[in-house]
Coordinates of C-alpha atoms in Angstrom, one line a residue:
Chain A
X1 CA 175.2 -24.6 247.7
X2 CA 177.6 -26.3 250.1
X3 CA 177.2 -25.2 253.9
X4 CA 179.9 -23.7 255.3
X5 CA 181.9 -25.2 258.0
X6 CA 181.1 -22.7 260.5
X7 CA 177.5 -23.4 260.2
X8 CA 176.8 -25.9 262.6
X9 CA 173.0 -25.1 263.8
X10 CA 170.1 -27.5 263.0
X11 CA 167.5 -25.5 261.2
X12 CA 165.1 -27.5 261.9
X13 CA 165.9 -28.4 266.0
X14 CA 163.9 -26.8 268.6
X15 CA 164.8 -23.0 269.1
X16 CA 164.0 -21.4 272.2
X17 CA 162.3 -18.1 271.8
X18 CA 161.4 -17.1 275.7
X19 CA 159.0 -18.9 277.4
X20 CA 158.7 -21.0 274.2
X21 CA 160.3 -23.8 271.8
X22 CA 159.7 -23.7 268.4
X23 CA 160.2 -26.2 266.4
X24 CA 162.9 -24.5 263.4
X25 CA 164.4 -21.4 262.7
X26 CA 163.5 -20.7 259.6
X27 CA 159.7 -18.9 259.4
X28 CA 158.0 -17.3 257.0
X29 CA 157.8 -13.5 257.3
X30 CA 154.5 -11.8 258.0
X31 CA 151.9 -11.1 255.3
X32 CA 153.6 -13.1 252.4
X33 CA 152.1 -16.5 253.2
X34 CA 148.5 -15.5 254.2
X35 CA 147.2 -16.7 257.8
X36 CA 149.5 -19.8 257.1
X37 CA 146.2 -22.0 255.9
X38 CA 146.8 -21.8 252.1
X39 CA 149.4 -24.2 250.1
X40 CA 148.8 -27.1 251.9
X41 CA 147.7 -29.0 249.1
X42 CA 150.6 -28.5 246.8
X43 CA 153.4 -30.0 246.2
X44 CA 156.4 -30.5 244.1
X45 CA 159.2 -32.9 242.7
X46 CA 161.6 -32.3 245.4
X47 CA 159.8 -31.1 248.5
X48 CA 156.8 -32.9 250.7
X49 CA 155.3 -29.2 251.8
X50 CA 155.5 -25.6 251.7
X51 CA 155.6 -26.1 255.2
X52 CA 158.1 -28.7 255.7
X53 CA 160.8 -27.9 257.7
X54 CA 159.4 -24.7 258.5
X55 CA 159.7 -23.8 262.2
X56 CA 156.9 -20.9 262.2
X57 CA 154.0 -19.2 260.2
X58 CA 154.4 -15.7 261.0
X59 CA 150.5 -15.0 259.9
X60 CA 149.1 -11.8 257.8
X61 CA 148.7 -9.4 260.2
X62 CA 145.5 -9.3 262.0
X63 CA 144.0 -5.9 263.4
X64 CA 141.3 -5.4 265.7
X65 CA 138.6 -4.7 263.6
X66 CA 138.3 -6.0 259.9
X67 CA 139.8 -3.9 257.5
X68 CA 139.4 -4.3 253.3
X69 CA 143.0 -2.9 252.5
X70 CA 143.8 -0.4 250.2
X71 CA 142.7 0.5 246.9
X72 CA 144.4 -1.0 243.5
X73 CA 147.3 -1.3 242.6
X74 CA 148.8 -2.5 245.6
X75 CA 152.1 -4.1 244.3
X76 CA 155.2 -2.8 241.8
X77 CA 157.2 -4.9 240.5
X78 CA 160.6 -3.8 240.2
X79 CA 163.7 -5.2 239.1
X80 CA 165.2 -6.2 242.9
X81 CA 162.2 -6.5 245.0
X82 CA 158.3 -5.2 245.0
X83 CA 157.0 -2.0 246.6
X84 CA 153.5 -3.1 248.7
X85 CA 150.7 -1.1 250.0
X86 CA 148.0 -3.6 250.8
X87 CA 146.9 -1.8 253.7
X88 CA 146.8 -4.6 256.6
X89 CA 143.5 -6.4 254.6
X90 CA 142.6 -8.8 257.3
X91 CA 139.5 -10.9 258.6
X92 CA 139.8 -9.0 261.9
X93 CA 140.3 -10.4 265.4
X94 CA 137.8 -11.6 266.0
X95 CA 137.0 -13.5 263.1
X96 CA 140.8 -14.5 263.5
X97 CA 140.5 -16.3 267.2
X98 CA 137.1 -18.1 265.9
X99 CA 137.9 -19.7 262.8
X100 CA 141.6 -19.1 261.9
X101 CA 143.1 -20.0 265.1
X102 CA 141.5 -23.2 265.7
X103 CA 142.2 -24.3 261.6
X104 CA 145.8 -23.6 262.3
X105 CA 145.7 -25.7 265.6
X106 CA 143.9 -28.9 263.6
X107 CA 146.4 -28.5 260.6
X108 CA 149.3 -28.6 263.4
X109 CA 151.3 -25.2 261.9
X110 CA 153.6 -23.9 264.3
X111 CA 152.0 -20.4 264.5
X112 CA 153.2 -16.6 265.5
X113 CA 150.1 -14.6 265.1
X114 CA 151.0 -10.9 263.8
X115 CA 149.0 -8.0 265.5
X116 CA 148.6 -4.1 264.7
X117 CA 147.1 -2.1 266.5
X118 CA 146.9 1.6 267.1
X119 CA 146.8 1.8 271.1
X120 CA 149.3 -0.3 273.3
X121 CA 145.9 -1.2 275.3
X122 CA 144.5 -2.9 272.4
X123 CA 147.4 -5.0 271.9
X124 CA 147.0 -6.1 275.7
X125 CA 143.8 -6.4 274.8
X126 CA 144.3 -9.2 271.8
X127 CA 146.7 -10.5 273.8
X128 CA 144.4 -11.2 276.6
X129 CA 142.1 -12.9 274.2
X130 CA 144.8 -15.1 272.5
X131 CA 146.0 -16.1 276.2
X132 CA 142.3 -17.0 276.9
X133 CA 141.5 -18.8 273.2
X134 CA 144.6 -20.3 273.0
X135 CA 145.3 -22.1 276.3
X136 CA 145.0 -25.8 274.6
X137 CA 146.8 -24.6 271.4
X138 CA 150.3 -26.4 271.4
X139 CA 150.8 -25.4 267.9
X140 CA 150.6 -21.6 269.0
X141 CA 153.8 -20.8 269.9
X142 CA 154.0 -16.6 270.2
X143 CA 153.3 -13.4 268.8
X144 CA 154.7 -10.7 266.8
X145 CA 153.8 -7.1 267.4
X146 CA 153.7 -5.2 263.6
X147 CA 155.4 -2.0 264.7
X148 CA 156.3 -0.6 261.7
X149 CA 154.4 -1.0 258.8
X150 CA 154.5 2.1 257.0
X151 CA 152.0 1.8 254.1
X152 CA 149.1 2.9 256.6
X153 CA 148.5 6.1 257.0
X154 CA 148.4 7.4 260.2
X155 CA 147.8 11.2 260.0
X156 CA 152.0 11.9 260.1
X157 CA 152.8 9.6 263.3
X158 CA 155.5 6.8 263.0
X159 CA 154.0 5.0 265.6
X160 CA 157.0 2.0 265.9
X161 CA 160.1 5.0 265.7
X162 CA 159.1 6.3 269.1
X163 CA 160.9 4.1 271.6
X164 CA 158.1 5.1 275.0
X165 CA 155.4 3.8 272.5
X166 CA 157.1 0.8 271.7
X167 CA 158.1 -0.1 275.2
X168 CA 154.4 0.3 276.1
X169 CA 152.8 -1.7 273.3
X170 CA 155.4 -4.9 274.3
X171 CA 154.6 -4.4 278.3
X172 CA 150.5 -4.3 277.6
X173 CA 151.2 -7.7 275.5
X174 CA 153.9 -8.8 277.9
X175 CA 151.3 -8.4 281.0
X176 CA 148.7 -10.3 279.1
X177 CA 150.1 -13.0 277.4
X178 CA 153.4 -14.3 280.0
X179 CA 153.3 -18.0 278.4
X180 CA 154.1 -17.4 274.4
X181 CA 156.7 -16.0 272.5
X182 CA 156.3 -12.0 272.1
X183 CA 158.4 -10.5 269.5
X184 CA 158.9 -7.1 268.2
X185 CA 158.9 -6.5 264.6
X186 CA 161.2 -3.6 263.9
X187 CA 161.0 -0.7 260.9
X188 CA 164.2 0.4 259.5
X189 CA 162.7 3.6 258.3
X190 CA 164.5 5.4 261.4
X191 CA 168.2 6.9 262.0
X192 CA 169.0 4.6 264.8
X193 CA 167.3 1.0 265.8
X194 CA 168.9 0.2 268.4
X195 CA 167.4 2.1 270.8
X196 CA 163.7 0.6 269.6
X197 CA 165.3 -2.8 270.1
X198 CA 166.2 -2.0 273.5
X199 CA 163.0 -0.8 274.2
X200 CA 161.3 -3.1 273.4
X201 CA 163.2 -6.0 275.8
X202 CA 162.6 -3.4 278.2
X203 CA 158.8 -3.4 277.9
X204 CA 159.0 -7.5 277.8
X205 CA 160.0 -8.6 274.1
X206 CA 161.7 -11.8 274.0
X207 CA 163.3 -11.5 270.4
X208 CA 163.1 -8.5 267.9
X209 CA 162.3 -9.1 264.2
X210 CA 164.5 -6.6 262.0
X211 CA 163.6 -5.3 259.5
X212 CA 160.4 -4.7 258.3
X213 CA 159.8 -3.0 254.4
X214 CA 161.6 -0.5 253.7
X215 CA 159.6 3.1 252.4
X216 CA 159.7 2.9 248.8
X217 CA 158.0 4.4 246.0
X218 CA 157.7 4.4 242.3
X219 CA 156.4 7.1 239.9
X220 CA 154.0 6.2 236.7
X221 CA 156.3 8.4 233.3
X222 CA 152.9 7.7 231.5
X223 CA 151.1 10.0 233.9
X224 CA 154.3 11.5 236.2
X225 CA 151.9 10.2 239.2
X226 CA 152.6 7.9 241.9
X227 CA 152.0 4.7 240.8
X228 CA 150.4 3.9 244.5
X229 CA 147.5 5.4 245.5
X230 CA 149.0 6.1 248.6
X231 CA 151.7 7.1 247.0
X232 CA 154.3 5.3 249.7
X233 CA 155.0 1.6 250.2
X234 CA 157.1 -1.3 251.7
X235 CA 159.9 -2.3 249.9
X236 CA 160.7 -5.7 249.9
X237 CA 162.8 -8.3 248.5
X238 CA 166.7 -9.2 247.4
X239 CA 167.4 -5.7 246.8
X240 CA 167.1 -4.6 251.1
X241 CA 169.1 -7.7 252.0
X242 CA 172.3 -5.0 253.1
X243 CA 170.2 -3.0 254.8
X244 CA 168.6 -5.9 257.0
X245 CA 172.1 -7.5 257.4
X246 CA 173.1 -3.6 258.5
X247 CA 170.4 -3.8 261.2
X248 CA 170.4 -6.7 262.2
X249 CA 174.3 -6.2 263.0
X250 CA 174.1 -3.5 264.7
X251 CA 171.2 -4.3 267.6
X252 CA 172.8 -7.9 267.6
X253 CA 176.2 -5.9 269.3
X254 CA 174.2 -3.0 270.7
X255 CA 171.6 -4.3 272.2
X256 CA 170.6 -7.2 274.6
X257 CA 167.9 -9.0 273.0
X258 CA 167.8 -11.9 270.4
X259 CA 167.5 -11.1 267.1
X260 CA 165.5 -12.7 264.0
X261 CA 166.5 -11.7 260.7
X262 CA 164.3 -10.6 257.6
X263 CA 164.8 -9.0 254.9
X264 CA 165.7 -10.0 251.1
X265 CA 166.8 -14.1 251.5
X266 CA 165.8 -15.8 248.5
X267 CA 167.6 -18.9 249.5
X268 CA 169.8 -20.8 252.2
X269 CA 173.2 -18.4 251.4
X270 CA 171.2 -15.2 252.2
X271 CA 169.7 -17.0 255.6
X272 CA 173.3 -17.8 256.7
X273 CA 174.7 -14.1 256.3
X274 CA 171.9 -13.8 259.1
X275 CA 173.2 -16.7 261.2
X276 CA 176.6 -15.5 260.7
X277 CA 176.0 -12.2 262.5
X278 CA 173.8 -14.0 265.3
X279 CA 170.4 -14.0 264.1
X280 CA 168.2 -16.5 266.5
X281 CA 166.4 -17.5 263.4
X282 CA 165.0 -15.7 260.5
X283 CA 162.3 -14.9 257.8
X284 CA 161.6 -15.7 254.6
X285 CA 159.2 -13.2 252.8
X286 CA 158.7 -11.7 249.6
X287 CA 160.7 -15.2 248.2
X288 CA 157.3 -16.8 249.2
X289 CA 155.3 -15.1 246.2
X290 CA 157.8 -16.1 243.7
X291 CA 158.0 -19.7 245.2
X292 CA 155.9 -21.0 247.8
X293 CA 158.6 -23.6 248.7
X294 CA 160.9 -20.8 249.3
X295 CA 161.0 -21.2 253.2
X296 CA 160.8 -24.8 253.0
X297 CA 163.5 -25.3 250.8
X298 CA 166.4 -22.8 252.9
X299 CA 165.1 -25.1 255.7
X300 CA 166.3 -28.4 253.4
X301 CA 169.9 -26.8 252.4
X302 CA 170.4 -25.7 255.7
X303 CA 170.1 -29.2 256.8
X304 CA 172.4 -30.9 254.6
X305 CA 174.8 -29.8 257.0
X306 CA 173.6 -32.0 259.4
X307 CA 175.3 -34.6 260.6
X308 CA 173.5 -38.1 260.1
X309 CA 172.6 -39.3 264.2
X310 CA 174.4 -42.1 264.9
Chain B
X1 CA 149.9 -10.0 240.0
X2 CA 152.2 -11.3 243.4
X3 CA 152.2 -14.6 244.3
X4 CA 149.6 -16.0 242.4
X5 CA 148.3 -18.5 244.9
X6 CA 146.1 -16.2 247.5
X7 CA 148.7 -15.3 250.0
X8 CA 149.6 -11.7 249.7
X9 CA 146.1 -9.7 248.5
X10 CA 147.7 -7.8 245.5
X11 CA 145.7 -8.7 243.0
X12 CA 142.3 -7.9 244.6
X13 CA 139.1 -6.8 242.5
X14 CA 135.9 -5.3 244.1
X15 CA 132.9 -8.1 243.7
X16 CA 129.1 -7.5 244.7
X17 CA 128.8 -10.0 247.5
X18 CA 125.4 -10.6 247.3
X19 CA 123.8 -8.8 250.4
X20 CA 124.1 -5.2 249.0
X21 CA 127.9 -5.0 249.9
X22 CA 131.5 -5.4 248.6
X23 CA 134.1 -7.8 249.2
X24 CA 137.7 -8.4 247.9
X25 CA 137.9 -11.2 245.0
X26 CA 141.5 -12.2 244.5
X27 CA 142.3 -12.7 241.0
X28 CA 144.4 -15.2 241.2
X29 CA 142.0 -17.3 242.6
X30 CA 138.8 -16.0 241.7
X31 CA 140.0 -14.7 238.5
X32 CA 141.3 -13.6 236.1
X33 CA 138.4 -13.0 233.9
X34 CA 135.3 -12.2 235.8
X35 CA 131.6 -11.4 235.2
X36 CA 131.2 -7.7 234.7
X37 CA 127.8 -7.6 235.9
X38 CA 129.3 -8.8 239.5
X39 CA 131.9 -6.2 239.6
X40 CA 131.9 -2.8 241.4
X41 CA 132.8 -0.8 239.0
X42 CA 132.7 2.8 241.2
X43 CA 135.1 1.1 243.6
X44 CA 138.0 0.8 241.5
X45 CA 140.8 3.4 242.6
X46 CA 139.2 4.7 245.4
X47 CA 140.1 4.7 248.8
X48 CA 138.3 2.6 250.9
X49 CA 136.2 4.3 253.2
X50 CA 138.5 4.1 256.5
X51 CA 140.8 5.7 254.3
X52 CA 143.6 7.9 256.5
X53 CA 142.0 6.8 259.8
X54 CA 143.0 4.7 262.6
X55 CA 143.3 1.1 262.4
X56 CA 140.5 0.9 265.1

């Protein structure tokens, strides 16, 4: 596609996310390109890297203990997008800070490390950790606190719609980790996000991420079941791109905080309707199953815009 | 299957791992076909066992 005159960012210049420059603004979305280790060794006809150009690895999530996930399926398909319930499967803390952390920092990927947690003290408490194991690690740019992912089950309680929780979980990580990035990762599965965006520049964030997957669900007609076994998942993929656009719109004018966008692009004309509203930077996600290149290749188009130096 | 290339955990099977346990093979890059004998078979659509509790 041709890049539209009013387009006049460098994808791949350093962005300033708070105390922090990255180097791009276009990432890769949590939990749809692993702990941002795999892919290295492929490539393809028209592109180096999965990585190249890609300003940040926003990892899987990582939790304080290990946790094996849900039960099978996980995925549907569907004709716009996937519904997920993979239930936060992750290596744990601190199996993450020993052996992931470290591999990231030798392969030189820019990294946002993704934490849940049930308790705003445990996120100071990671937090502290990270500020501790990752003093010499230049390649460790931030952190993004998972908010909102709805296919856990937490006995009824939203725990990223209340805005008190949300300002609380940001000021633990906030007091504990004042040198990286600290970003917000926001559900839309509420009536109005705006006042979770504020809260959470009040309790320290530097950017918000909108939106996270949206609650989906998809019945089996063989046997009129769930097709889940949690019934309830994230839905992700081209088919939310309106609502992320419709999110991201509306905290970029009501609220005072930078925004990064996420949420259905499957290429460099769906990461400019987020530029176009004021994104800060943005996500590529479920595009990254189809085609690990995905995030790479938005960051390529984005750049023919670029004026040669010189 | 997802992504086919061990990045988002959808296609997941349970596996002995050796030590009395189980672990989560990916099929995509464990897979597709695997021994029988090294599959838990009583694990398969059942919720693991921190099922509905906290994430700690």
């Amino acid at each position: 596609m041709r890049v539209p005159d009013w387009f006049v960012l460098d994808p791949c210049a350093p962005v300033r996310i708070g105390p922090r420059d990255l180097p791009g603004r276009i990432w890769t979305a949590s939990g749809c390109f692993a702990y941002g280790l795999s892919g290295h060794d492929i490539g393809s006809e028209d592109i180096a890297s999965p990585y190249a150009g890609v300003g940040a690895v926003v990892t899987k999530t990582v939790t304080p203990q290990p946790r094996p996930g849900n039960p099978m399926p996980r995925l549907v398909e569907l004709s716009c997008g996937v519904i997920n319930s993979i239930g936060l499967e992750n290596v744990g803390f601190a199996a993450f800070v020993e052996e992931v952390l470290p591999a990231l920092e030798a392969r030189g990927v820019p990294t946002v490390v993704s934490l849940a947690a049930t308790r705003p003290e445990e996120f100071g408490r990671m937090c502290e950790e990270l500020y501790r194991a990752g003093r010499g690690c230049v390649h460790f740019h931030g952190v993004e606190l998972n908010l909102s992912c709805p296919n856990i089950a937490e006995g009824g309680h939203d725990f990223g719609s209340d805005p008190d929780t949300v300002r609380a979980c940001l000021a633990a990580a906030r007091a504990a980790l004042p040198d990286r990035a600290l970003i917000a990762k926001l559900t839309p599965n509420v009536a109005r996000i705006v006042p979770l965006a504020e809260a959470a520049a009040a309790g320290g964030a530097d950017a918000v991420a909108a939106i996270n997957t949206v609650l989906g669900l998809d019945v089996d007609l063989r046997t009129g079941q769930p097709v889940l076994p949690r019934r309830f998942g994230g839905y992700s993929g081209p088919a939310i791109l309106p609502i992320a656009l419709a999110k991201v719109d509306e905290i970029v004018r009501g609220a005072g905080v930078p925004v990064i966008g996420v949420g259905g692009i499957e290429g460099a004309a769906e990461a400019l309707k987020f530029f176009a509203l004021g994104a800060v930077a943005v996500q590529v996600g479920t595009a990254q199953m189809r085609d690990p290149f995905a995030a790479a290749r938005v960051a390529r188009d984005l750049r023919r815009s670029v004026p040669v130096a010189g | 299957m997802g992504c086919g290339y061990g990045v988002c955990k959808g296609c997941v099977v349970p596996v002995w791992n050796g030590e009395g346990g189980v672990r989560n093979a990916m099929s995509c890059e464990e897979g597709p076909v695997f021994d029988a004998a090294g599959l838990a078979w009583d694990r398969f659509q059942r919720a693991p066992a921190n099922a509905g509790k906290e994430l700690a």
